[in-house]
mmCIF file of C-alpha atoms in Angstrom:
data_model
loop_
_atom_site.group_PDB
_atom_site.id
_atom_site.type_symbol
_atom_site.label_atom_id
_atom_site.label_comp_id
_atom_site.label_asym_id
_atom_site.label_seq_id
_atom_site.Cartn_x
_atom_site.Cartn_y
_atom_site.Cartn_z
ATOM 1 C CA MET T 1242 8.922 14.158 -5.360
ATOM 2 C CA ALA T 1243 6.391 11.706 -4.012
ATOM 3 C CA GLY T 1244 2.860 12.952 -3.011
ATOM 4 C CA PRO T 1245 1.382 11.686 0.272
ATOM 5 C CA SER T 1246 -0.055 8.539 -0.941
ATOM 6 C CA GLU T 1247 2.859 7.776 -3.424
ATOM 7 C CA PRO T 1248 5.696 4.986 -2.209
ATOM 8 C CA ASP T 1249 8.778 6.646 -1.034
ATOM 9 C CA GLU T 1250 12.109 4.930 -1.075
ATOM 10 C CA ASP T 1251 12.671 6.232 2.395
ATOM 11 C CA ASP T 1252 9.093 5.226 3.498
ATOM 12 C CA ASP T 1253 9.501 3.547 6.726
ATOM 13 C CA ARG T 1254 5.838 4.409 7.942
ATOM 14 C CA ARG T 1255 4.170 1.991 9.918
ATOM 15 C CA GLY T 1256 0.982 0.272 8.382
ATOM 16 C CA PRO T 1257 -0.055 -2.441 6.148
ATOM 17 C CA ARG T 1258 2.583 -4.428 4.529
ATOM 18 C CA CYS T 1259 2.291 -6.712 1.199
ATOM 19 C CA PRO T 1260 1.953 -10.322 2.032
ATOM 20 C CA ARG T 1261 3.947 -11.273 -0.526
ATOM 21 C CA CYS T 1262 7.024 -9.048 -0.596
ATOM 22 C CA GLY T 1263 6.974 -6.788 2.930
ATOM 23 C CA ALA T 1264 6.537 -3.911 1.017
ATOM 24 C CA ALA T 1265 4.766 -0.834 2.496
ATOM 25 C CA LEU T 1266 1.430 -0.540 0.866
ATOM 26 C CA TYR T 1267 0.214 2.802 -0.049
ATOM 27 C CA ASP T 1268 -3.445 3.910 -0.144
ATOM 28 C CA ARG T 1269 -5.287 4.915 -3.476
ATOM 29 C CA HIS T 1270 -8.849 5.174 -4.176
ATOM 30 C CA CYS T 1271 -10.119 2.982 -1.527
ATOM 31 C CA LYS T 1272 -7.548 0.330 -2.416
ATOM 32 C CA TYR T 1273 -3.979 -0.488 -0.799
ATOM 33 C CA VAL T 1274 -1.644 -0.842 -3.452
ATOM 34 C CA CYS T 1275 1.866 -2.532 -3.428
ATOM 35 C CA PRO T 1276 4.461 -1.191 -5.841
ATOM 36 C CA GLN T 1277 5.581 -4.613 -6.853
ATOM 37 C CA HIS T 1278 2.231 -6.666 -7.208
ATOM 38 C CA GLY T 1279 -0.521 -3.896 -7.808
ATOM 39 C CA VAL T 1280 -3.678 -3.902 -5.865
ATOM 40 C CA ILE T 1281 -3.481 -6.211 -2.719
ATOM 41 C CA VAL T 1282 -6.746 -5.172 -0.660
ATOM 42 C CA ASP T 1283 -9.685 -2.888 -1.570
ATOM 43 C CA CYS T 1284 -12.461 -1.229 0.817
ATOM 44 C CA SER T 1285 -14.856 -3.674 -0.365
ATOM 45 C CA ASP T 1286 -13.219 -6.492 1.500
ATOM 46 C CA PRO T 1287 -14.855 -7.572 4.599
ATOM 47 C CA PHE T 1288 -11.740 -8.083 6.865
ATOM 48 C CA LEU T 1289 -10.721 -4.149 6.847
#
């Protein structure tokens, strides 16, 4: 069972998407993580 910040196969939530593959990103320790590509954005990025 996936936790609240884990990706889920039925995850159709709205939110940030991976610019490479379009997968839903999940939030982990001030980072948005793609299940396919790893960390995409972190909180130190100025455009957040």
